[in-house]
Tab-separated table of C-alpha atoms in Angstrom:
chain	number	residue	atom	x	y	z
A	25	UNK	CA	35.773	91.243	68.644
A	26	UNK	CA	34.113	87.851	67.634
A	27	UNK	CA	32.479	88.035	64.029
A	28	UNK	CA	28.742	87.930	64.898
A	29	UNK	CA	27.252	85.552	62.462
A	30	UNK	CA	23.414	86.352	61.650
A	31	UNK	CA	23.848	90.347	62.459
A	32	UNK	CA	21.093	92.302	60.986
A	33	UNK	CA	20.041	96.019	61.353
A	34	UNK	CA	17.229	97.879	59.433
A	35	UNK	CA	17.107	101.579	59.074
A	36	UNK	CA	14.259	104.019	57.946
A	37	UNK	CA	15.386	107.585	56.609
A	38	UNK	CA	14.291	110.057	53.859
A	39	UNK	CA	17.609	110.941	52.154
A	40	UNK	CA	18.322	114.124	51.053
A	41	UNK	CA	19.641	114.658	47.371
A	42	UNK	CA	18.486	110.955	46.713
A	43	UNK	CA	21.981	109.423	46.936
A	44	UNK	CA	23.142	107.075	49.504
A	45	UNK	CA	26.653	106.821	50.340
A	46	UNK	CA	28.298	103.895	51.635
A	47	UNK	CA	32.584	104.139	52.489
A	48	UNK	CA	35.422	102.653	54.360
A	49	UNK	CA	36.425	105.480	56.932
A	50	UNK	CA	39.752	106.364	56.153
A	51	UNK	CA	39.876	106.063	52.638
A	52	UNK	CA	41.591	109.829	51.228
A	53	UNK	CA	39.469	109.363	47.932
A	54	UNK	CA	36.186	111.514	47.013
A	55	UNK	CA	33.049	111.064	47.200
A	56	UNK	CA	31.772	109.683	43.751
A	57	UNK	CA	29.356	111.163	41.472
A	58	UNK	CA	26.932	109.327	39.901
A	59	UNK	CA	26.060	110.152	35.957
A	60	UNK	CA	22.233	109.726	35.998
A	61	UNK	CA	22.729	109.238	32.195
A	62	UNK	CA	25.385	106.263	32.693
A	63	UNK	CA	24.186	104.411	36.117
A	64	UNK	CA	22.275	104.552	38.945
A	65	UNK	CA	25.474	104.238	41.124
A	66	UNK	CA	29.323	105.491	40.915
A	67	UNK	CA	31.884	103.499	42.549
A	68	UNK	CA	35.552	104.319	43.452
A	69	UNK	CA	37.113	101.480	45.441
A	70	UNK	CA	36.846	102.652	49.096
A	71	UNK	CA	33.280	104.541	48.462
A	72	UNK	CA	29.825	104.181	46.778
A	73	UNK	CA	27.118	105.953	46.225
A	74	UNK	CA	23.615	105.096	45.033
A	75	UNK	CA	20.683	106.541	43.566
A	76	UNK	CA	17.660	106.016	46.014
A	77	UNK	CA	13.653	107.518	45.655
A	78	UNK	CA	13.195	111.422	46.630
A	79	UNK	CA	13.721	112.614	50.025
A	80	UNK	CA	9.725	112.743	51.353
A	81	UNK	CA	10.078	108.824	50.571
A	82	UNK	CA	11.735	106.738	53.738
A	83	UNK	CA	13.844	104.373	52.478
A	84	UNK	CA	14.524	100.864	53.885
A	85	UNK	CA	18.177	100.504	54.278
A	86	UNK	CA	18.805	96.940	55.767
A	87	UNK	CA	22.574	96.135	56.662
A	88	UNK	CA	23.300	92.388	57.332
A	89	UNK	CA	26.012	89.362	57.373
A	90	UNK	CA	23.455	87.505	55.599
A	91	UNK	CA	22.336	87.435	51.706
A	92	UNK	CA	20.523	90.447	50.289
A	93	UNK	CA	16.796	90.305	50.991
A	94	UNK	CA	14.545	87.922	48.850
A	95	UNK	CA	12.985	89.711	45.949
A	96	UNK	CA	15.881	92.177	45.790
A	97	UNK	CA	17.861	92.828	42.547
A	98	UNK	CA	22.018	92.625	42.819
A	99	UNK	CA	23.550	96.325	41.507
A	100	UNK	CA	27.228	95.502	42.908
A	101	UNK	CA	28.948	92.991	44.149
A	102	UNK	CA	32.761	93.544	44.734
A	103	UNK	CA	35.530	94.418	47.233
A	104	UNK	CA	35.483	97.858	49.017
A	105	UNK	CA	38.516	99.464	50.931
A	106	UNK	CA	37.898	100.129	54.551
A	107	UNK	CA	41.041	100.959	55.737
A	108	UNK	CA	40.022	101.743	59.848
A	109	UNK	CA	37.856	98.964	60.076
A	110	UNK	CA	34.808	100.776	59.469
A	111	UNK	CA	32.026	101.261	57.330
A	112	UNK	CA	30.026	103.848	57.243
A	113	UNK	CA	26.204	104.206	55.269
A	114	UNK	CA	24.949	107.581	55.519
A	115	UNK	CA	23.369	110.536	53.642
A	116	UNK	CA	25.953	112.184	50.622
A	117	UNK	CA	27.573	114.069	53.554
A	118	UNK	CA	26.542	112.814	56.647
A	119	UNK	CA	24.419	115.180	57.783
A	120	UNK	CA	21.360	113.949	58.397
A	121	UNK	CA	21.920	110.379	59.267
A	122	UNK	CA	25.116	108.386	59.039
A	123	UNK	CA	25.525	104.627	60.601
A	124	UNK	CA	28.504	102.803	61.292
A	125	UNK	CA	29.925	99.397	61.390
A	126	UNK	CA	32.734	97.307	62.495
A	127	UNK	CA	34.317	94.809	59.752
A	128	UNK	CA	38.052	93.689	59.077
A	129	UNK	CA	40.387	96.728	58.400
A	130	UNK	CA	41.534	96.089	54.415
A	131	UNK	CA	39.319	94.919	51.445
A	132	UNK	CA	35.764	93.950	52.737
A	133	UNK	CA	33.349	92.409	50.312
A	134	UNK	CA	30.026	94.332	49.691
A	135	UNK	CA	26.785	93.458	48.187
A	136	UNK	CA	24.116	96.389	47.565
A	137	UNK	CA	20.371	94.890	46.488
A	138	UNK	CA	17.270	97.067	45.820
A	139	UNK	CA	13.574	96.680	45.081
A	140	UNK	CA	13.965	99.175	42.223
A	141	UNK	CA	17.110	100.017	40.584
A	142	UNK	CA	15.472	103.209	39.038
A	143	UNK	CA	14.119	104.562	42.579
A	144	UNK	CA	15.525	102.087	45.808
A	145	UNK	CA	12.766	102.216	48.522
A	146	UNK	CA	14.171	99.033	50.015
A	147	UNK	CA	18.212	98.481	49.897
A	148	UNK	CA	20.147	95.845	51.045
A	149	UNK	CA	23.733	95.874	51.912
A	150	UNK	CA	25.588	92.439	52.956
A	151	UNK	CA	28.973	92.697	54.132
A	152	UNK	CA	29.670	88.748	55.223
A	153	UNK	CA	32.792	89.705	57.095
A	154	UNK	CA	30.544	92.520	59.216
A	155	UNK	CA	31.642	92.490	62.887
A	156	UNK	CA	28.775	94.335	64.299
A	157	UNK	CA	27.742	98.275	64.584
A	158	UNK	CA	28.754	101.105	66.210
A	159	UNK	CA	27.154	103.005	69.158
């Protein structure tokens, strides 16, 4: 595995319960709720979850090595446990849509960006240590 410097992929989905969830496979915690009154994301160390627009909306969701997207605002920027070596950014549950990703096994840094913090149409997540995705 060579670390593939430039990798970009862009997804479209509407996402069900308007929370995206982005976590290190193999982490044993839960998923995180997010208090609506306190923040527009909840965070536990190996998973995060975001507030996004409704469902009938497709949201951009734009994975990359690279900086978050011009025009974007910064919502969290820290280190994220991914024990297995991969990430995964999917729906609350995975139902619907889930993607996955190769980076180091261990702490990766992560940096989420949206359009609008109150309603994400557009997020960004840049993981600089991202190895490439999964089939």
């Amino acid at each position: 595995m060579s670390d593939q410097a430039g990798f970009s992929a862009t997804y479209r989905h509407g996402i069900p319960w308007s929370t995206l969830r982005i976590e290190g496979v193999g982490t044993s915690g839960e998923i995180p709720e997010i208090d609506f009154s306190e923040s527009l994301f909840a965070f536990n160390g190996g998973c995060l979850t975001l507030a996004v627009a409704p469902a009938e909306v497709e949201v951009e969701i734009r994975v990359s090595a690279e900086g978050p997207p011009p025009g974007q605002a910064v919502i969290f920027a820290g280190m994220l446990e991914v024990p297995d070596g991969v990430l995964e950014v999917g729906d609350l549950v995975g139902d619907d849509f889930v993607h996955r990703f190769r980076v180091p096994a261990g702490a990766t840094e992560i940096v989420v960006s949206v359009d609008v913090p109150e309603e994400a149409v557009r997020v960004g997540i840049t993981v600089p240590a991202i190895l490439g995705d999964l089939l």
